[in-house]
mmCIF file of C-alpha atoms in Angstrom:
data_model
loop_
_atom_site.group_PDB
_atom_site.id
_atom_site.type_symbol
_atom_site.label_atom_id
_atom_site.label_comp_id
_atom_site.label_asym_id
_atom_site.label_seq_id
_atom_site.Cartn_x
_atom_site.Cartn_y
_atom_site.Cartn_z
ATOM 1 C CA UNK H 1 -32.679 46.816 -139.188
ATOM 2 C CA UNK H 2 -32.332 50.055 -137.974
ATOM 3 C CA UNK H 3 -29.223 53.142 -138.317
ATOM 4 C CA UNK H 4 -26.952 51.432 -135.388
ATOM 5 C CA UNK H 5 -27.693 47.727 -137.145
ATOM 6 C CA UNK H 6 -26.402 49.757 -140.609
ATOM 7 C CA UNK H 7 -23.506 51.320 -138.887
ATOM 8 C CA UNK H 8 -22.335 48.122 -137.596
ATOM 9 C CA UNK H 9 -22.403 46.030 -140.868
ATOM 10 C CA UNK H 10 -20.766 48.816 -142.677
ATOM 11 C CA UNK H 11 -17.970 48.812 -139.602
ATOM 12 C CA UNK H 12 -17.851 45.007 -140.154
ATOM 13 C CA UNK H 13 -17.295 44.902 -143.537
ATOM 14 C CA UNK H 14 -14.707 47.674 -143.609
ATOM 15 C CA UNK H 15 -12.456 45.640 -141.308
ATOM 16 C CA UNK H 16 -10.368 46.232 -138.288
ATOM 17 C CA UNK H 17 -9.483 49.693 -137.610
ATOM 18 C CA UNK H 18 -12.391 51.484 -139.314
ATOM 19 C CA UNK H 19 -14.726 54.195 -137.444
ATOM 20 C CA UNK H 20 -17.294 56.018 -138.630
ATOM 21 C CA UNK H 21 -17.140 59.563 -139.670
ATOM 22 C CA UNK H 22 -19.702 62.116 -140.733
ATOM 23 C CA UNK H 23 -19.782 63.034 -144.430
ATOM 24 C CA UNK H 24 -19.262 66.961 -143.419
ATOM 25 C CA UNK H 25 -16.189 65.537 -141.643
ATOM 26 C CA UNK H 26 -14.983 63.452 -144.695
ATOM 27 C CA UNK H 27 -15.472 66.826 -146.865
ATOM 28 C CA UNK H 28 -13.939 69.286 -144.717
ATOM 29 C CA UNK H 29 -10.622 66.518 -144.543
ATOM 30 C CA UNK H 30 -10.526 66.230 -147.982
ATOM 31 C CA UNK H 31 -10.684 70.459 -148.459
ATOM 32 C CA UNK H 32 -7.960 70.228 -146.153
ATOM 33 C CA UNK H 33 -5.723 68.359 -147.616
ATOM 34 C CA UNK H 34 -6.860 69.872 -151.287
ATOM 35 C CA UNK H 35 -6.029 66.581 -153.151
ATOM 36 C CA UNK H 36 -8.887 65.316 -155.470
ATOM 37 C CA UNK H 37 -7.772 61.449 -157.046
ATOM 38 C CA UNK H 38 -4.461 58.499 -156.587
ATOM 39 C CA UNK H 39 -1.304 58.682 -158.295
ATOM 40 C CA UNK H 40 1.237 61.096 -159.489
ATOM 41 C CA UNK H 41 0.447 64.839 -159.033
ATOM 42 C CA UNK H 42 -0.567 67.788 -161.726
ATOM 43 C CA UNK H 43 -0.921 71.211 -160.362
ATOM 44 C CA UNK H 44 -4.747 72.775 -160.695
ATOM 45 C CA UNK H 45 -4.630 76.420 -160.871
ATOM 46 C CA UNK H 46 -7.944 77.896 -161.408
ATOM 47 C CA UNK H 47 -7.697 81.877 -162.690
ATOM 48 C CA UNK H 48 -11.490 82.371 -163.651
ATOM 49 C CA UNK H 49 -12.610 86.209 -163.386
ATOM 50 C CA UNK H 50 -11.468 89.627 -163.784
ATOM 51 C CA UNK H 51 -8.182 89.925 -163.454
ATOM 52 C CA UNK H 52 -7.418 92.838 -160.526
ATOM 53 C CA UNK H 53 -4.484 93.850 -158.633
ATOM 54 C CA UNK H 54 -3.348 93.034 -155.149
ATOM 55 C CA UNK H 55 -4.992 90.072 -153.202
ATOM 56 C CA UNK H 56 -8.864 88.857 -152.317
ATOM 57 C CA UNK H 57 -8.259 88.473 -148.760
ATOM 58 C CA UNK H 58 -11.059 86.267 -147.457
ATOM 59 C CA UNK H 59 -13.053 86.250 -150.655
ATOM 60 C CA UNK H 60 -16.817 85.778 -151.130
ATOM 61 C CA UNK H 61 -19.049 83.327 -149.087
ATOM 62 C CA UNK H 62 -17.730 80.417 -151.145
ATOM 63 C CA UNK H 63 -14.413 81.479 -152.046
ATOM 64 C CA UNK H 64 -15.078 82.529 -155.356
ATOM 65 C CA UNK H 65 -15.453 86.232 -155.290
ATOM 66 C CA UNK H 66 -15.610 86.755 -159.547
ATOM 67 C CA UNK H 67 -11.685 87.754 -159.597
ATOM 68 C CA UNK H 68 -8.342 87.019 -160.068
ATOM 69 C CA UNK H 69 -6.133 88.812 -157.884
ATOM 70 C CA UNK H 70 -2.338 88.736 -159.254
ATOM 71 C CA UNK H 71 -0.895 88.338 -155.779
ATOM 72 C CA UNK H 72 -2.947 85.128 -155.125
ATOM 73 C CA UNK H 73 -2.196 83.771 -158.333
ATOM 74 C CA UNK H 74 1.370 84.323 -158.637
ATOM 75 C CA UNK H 75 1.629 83.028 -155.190
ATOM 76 C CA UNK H 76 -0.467 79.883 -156.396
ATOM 77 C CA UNK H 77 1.470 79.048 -159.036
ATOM 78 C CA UNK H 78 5.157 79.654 -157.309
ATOM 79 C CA UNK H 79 3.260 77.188 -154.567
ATOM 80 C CA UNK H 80 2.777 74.513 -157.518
ATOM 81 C CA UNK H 81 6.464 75.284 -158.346
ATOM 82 C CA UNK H 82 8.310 74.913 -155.307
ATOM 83 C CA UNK H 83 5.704 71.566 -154.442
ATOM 84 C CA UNK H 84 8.553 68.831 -155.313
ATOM 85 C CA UNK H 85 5.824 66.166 -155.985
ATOM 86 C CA UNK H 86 4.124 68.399 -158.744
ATOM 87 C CA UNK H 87 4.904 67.172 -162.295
ATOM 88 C CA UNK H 88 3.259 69.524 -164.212
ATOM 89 C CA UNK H 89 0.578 72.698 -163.732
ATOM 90 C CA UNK H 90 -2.210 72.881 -165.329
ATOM 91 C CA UNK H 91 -3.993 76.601 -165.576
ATOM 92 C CA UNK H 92 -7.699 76.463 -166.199
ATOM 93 C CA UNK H 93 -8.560 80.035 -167.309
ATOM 94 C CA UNK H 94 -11.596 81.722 -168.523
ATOM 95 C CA UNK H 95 -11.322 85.427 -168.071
ATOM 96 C CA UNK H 96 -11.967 88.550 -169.953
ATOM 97 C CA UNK H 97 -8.817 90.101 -169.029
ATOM 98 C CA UNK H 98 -8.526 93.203 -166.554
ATOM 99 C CA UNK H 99 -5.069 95.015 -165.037
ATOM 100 C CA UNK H 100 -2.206 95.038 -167.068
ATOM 101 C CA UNK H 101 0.229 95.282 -163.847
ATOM 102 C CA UNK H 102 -1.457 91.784 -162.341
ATOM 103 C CA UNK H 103 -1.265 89.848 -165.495
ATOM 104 C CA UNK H 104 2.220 90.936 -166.124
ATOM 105 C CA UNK H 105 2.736 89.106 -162.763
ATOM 106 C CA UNK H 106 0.560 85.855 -163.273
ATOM 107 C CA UNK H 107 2.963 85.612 -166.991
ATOM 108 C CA UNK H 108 6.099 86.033 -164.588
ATOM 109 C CA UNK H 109 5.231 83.545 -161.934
ATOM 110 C CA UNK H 110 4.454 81.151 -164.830
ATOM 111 C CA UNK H 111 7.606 81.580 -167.227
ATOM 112 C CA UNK H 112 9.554 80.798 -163.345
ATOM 113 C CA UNK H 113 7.661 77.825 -162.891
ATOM 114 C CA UNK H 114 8.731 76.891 -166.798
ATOM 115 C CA UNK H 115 12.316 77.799 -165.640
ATOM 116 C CA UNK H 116 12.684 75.400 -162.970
ATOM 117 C CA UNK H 117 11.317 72.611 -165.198
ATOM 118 C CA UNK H 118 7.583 72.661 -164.242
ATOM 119 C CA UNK H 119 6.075 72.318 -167.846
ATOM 120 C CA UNK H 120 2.177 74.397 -167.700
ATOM 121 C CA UNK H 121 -0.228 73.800 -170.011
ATOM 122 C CA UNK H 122 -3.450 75.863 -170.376
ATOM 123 C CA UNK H 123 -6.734 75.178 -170.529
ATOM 124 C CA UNK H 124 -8.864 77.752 -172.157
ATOM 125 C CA UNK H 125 -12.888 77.866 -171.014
ATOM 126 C CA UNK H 126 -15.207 80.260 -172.526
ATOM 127 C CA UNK H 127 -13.338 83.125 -172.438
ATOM 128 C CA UNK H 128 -9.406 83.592 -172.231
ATOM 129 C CA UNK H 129 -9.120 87.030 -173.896
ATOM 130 C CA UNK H 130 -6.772 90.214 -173.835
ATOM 131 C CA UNK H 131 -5.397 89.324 -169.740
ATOM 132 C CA UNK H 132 -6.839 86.675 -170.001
ATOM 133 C CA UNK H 133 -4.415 85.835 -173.552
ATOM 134 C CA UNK H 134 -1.929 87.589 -171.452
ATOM 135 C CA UNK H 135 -1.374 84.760 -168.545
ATOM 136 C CA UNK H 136 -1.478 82.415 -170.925
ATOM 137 C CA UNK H 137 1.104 83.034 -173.554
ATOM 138 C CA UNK H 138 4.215 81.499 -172.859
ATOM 139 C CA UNK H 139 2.526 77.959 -171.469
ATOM 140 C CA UNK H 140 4.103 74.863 -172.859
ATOM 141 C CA UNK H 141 0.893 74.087 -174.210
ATOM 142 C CA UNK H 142 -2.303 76.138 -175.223
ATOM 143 C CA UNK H 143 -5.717 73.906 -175.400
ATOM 144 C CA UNK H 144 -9.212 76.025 -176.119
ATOM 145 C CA UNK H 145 -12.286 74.803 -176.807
ATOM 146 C CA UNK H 146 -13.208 75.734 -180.208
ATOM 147 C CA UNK H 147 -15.988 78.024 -179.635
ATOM 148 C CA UNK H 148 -13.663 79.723 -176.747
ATOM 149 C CA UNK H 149 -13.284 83.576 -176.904
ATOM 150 C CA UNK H 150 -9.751 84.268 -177.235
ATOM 151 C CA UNK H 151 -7.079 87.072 -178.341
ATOM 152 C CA UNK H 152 -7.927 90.243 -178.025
ATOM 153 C CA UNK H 153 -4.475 91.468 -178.128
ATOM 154 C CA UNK H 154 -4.755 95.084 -176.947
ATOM 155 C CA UNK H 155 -4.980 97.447 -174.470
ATOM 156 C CA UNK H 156 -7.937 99.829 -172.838
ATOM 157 C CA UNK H 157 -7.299 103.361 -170.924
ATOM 158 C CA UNK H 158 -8.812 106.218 -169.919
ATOM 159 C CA UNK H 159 -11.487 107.888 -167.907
ATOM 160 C CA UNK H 160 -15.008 108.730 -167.473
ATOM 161 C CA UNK H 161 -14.905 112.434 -166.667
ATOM 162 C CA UNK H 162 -18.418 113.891 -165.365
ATOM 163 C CA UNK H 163 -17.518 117.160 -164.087
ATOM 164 C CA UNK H 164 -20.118 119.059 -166.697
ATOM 165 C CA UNK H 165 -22.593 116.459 -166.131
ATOM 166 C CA UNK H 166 -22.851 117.423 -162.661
ATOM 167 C CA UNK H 167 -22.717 120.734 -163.454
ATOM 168 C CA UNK H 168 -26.216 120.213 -165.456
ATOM 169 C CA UNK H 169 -27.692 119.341 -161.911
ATOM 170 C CA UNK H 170 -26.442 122.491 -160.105
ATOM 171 C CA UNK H 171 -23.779 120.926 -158.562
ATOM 172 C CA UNK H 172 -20.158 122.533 -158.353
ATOM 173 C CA UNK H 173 -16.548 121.243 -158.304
ATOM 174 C CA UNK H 174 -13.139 122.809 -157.840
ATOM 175 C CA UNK H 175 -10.175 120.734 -157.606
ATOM 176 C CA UNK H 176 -6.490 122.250 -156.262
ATOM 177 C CA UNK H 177 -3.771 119.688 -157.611
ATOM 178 C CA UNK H 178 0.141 120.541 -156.740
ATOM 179 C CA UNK H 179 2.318 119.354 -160.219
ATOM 180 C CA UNK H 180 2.037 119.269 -163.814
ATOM 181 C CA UNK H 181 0.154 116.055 -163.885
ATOM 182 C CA UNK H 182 -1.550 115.839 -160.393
ATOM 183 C CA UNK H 183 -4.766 115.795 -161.888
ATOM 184 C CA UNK H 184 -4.854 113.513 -164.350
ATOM 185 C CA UNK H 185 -6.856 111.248 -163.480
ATOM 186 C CA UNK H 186 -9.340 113.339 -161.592
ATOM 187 C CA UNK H 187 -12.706 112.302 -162.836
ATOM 188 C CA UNK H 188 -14.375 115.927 -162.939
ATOM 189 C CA UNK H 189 -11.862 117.522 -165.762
ATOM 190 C CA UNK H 190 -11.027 115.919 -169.182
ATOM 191 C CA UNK H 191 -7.771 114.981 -170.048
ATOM 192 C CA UNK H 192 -5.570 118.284 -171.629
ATOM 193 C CA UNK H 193 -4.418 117.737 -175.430
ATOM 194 C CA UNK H 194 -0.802 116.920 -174.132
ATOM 195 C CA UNK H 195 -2.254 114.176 -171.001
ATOM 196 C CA UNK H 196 -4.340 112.728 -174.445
ATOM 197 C CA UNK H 197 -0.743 112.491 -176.498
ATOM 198 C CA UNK H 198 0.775 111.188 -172.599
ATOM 199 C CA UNK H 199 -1.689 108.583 -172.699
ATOM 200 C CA UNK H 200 -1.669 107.397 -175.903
ATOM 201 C CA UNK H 201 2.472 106.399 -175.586
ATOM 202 C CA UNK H 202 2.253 104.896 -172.683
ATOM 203 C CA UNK H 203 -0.860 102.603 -174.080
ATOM 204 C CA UNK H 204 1.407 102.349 -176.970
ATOM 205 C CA UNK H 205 4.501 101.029 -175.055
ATOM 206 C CA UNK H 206 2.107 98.692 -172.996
ATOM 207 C CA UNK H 207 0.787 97.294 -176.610
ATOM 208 C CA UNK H 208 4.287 96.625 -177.402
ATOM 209 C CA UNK H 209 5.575 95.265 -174.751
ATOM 210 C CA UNK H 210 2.240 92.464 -174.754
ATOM 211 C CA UNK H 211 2.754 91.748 -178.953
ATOM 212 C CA UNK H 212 6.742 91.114 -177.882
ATOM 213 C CA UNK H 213 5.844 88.565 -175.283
ATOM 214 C CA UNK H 214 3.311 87.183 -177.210
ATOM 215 C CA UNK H 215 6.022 86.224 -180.214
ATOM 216 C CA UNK H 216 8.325 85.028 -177.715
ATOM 217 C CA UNK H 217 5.877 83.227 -175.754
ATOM 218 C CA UNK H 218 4.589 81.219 -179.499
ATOM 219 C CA UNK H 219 7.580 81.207 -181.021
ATOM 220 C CA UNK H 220 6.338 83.207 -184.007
ATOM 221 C CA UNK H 221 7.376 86.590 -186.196
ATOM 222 C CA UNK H 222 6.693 90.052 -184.027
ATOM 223 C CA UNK H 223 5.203 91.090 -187.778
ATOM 224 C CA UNK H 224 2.578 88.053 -187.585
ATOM 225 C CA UNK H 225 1.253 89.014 -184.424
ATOM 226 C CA UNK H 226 0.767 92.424 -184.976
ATOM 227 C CA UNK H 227 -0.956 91.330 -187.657
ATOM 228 C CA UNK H 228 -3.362 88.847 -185.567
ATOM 229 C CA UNK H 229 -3.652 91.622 -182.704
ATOM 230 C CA UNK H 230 -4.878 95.041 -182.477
ATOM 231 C CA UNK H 231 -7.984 93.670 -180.321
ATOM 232 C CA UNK H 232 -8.964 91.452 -182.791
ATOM 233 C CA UNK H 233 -10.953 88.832 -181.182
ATOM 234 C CA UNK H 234 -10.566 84.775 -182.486
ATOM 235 C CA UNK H 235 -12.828 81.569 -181.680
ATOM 236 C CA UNK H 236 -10.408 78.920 -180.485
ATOM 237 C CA UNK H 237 -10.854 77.292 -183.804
ATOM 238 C CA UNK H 238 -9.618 80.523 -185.770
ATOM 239 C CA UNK H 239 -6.720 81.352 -182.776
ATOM 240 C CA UNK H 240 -5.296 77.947 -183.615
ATOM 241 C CA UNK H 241 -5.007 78.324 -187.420
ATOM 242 C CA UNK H 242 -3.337 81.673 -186.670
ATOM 243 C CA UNK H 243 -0.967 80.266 -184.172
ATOM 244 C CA UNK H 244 -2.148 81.431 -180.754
ATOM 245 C CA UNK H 245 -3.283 78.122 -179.636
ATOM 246 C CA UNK H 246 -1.910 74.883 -180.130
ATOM 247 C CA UNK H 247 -4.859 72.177 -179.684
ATOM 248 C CA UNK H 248 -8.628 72.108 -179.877
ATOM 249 C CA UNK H 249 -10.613 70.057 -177.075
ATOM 250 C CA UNK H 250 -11.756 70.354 -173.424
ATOM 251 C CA UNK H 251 -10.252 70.004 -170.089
ATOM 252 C CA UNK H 252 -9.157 66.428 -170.330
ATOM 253 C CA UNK H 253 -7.482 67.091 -173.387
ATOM 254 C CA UNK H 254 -5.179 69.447 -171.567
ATOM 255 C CA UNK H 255 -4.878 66.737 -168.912
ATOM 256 C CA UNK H 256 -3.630 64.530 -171.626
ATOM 257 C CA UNK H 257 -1.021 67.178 -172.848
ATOM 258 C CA UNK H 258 -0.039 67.984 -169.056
ATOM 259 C CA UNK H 259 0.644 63.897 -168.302
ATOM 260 C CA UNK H 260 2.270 63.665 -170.943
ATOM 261 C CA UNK H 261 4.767 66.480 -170.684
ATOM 262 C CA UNK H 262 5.009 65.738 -166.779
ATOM 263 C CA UNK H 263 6.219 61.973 -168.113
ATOM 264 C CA UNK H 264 3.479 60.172 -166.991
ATOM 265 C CA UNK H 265 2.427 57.712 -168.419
ATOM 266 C CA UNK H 266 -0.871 57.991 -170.377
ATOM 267 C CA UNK H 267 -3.038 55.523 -168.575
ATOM 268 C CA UNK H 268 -1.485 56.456 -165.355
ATOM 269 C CA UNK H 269 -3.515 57.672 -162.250
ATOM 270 C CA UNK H 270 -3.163 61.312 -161.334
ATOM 271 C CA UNK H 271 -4.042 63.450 -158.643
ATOM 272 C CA UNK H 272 -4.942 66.704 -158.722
ATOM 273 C CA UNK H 273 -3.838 69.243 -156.541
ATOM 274 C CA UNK H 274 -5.196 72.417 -156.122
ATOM 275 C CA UNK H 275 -3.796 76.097 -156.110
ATOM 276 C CA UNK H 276 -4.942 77.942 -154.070
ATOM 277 C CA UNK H 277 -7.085 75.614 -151.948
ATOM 278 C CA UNK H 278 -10.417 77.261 -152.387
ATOM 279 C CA UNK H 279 -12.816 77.117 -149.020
ATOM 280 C CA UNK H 280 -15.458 74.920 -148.872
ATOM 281 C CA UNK H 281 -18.665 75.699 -147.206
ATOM 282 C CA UNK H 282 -17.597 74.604 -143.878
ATOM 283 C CA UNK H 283 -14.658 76.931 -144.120
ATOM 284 C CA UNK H 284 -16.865 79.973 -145.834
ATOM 285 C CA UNK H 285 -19.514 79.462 -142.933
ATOM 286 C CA UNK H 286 -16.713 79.696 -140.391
ATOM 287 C CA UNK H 287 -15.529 83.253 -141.820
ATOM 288 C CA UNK H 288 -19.209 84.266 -141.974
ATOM 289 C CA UNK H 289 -20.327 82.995 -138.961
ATOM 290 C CA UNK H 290 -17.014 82.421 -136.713
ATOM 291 C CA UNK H 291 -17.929 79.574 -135.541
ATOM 292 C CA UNK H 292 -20.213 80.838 -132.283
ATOM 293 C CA UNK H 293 -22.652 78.797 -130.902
ATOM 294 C CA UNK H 294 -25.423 81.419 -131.724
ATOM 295 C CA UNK H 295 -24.802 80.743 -135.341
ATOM 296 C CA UNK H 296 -25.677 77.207 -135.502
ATOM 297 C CA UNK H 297 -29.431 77.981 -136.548
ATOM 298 C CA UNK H 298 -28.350 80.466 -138.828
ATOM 299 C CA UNK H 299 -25.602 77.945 -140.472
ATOM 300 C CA UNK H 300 -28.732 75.334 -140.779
ATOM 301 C CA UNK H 301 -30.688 77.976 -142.483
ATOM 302 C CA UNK H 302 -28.420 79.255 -145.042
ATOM 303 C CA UNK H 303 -27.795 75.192 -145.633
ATOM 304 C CA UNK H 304 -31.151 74.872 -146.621
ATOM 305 C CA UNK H 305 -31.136 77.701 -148.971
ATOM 306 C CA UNK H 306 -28.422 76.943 -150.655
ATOM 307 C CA UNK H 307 -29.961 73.282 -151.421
ATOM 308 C CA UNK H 308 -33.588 74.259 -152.429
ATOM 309 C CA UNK H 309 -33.875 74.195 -156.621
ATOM 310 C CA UNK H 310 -34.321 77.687 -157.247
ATOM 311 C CA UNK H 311 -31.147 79.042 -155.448
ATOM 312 C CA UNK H 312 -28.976 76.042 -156.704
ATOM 313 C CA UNK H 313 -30.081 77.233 -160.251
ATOM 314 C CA UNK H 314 -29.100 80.733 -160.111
ATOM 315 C CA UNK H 315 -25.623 80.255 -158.280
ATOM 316 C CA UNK H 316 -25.450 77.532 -161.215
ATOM 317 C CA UNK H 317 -26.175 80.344 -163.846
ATOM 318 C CA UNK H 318 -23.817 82.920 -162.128
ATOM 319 C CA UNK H 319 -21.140 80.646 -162.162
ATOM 320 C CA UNK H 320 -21.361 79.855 -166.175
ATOM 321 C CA UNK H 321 -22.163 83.810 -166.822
ATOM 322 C CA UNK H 322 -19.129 86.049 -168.533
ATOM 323 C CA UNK H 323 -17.769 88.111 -166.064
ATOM 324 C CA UNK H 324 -17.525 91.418 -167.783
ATOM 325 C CA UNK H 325 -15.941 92.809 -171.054
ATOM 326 C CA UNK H 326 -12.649 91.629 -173.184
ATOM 327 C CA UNK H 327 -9.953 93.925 -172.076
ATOM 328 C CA UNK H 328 -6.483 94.381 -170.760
ATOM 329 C CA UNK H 329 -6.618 97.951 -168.757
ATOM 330 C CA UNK H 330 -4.087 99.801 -167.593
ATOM 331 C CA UNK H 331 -5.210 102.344 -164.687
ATOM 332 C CA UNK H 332 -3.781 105.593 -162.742
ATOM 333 C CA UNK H 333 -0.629 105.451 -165.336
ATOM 334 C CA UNK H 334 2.690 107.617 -163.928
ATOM 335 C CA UNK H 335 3.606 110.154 -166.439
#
């Protein structure tokens, strides 16, 4: 037979009612809707990346532009938590940490969601360290993979200043500031003795402030975390024995833990829904492209590309690299 003779058994045997539709078609609904699986609902929230402030707008070509903006997530999650059929969120994370201000909000938009009865387990990937820690802390339920990268309890500041350097080329500076402080962050001068002795409290009040939530968050002694922090950095098999994670396994472990505190039953079917819908490549191509008729042989091209072996192996690669160092920084600090 031929494609028409195939189209028609397959209509035939799907029964009265049934149409064909194009697989891009069948993708792009599904991305719509954003609901992977049958039965009750768990929350996805995916925070991989450095964690930054503000919001990613319209993101890389994919969606996934290497960050997690705290606007985004905290409006994920509070999504998750106002979504009536949601019985429990699940937070995937595997990030190295970054602003201080944005994962103070992700922790917020979490312990609300915990507040209004939405239990939130975490699942730890390679790397869930310093921010990273941070978001995590006060979930219902911590699972890392034993080899995962976690704690680093601490904070980073400071400043590259370069104004010398330059001045080894030749090149000259001046800088006119109005207030005590108005330069401090200027990256030609180094800090002054009393910006240093500035610095160092507030870094000091932010390090407080994270050990704090952290006992609350685990339920454990203020004097046993500051003993397990000060950067340190734990395998998930050494945070558990010292309290910072509960569990050891992989993602469907943490689906396990998430049923189970969302009272469904163990064998039950699930769906997962996810926060924030991330674009397919339809949707990316559209931004890229917006959808003009002139585009069509450069949306075919880029198609291509993105199937032959040696591109799907490096976006492959990218995707499982680190993304950067293990820190929680706090930037352009008030006085």
């Amino acid at each position: 037979g031929y494609d028409d003779d195939a189209q028609g058994v397959a209509l035939l045997r799907a029964g009265d009612g049934a149409k064909i539709t194009r697989m891009s078609q069948y993708i792009h609904a599904r991305e719509e809707q954003g609901d992977y699986g049958q039965g009750s609902n768990i929350a996805l929230v995916e925070a991989s990346g450095e964690i930054v402030d503000g919001t990613a707008g319209r993101g890389g070509l994919f969606g996934q532009d290497g960050a997690i903006a705290g606007d985004d997530m905290a409006q994920a999650i509070r999504s998750a938590t106002e979504d009536n059929s949601v019985k429990a969120i699940l937070l995937r994370v595997d990030s190295p940490g970054g602003s201080v201000a944005a994962s103070d909000q992700i922790l917020d938009a979490v312990k609300k969601a915990q507040a209004k009865g939405k239990p939130v387990v975490v699942s730890m990937g390679s790397l869930a360290a310093s921010g990273g820690y941070y978001i995590s802390l006060s979930a219902n339920r911590i699972i890392a993979e034993p080899g995962t990268i976690t704690g680093s309890i601490g904070v980073l500041t400071g400043k590259v200043s370069f104004g010398k350097s330059i001045g080894l080329l030749g090149v000259g500076a001046n800088e006119i500031g109005v207030g005590h402080n108005a330069l401090m962050n200027s990256s030609l001068s180094p800090y002054t003795p009393e910006q240093w002795a500035d610095l160092n409290h507030q870094a000091d009040v932010i390090y407080a402030d994270f050990t704090q939530k952290v006992a609350a968050g685990r339920k454990m002694p203020l004097a046993k975390v500051q003993d397990i922090a000060k950067g340190r950095v734990w395998s998930g098999a050494d945070a558990q024995s010292r309290g910072l994670v509960d569990e050891l396994g992989g993602f469907w472990t943490a689906v396990a833990a998430a049923k189970k505190l969302g009272g469904i039953a163990p064998d039950g079917d699930i769906t997962f829904k996810r926060y924030p819908r991330q674009k397919g490549f339809f949707d990316a191509l559209d931004d890229v492209f917006g959808g003009a008729t002139a585009s069509v042989k450069a949306m075919q091209g880029v198609a291509r590309v993105m199937q032959s072996a040696p591109v799907r192996a490096v976006v492959g690669a990218m995707n499982e690299a680190p993304k950067g160092g293990v820190e929680l920084r706090a930037t352009n600090l008030p006085r």
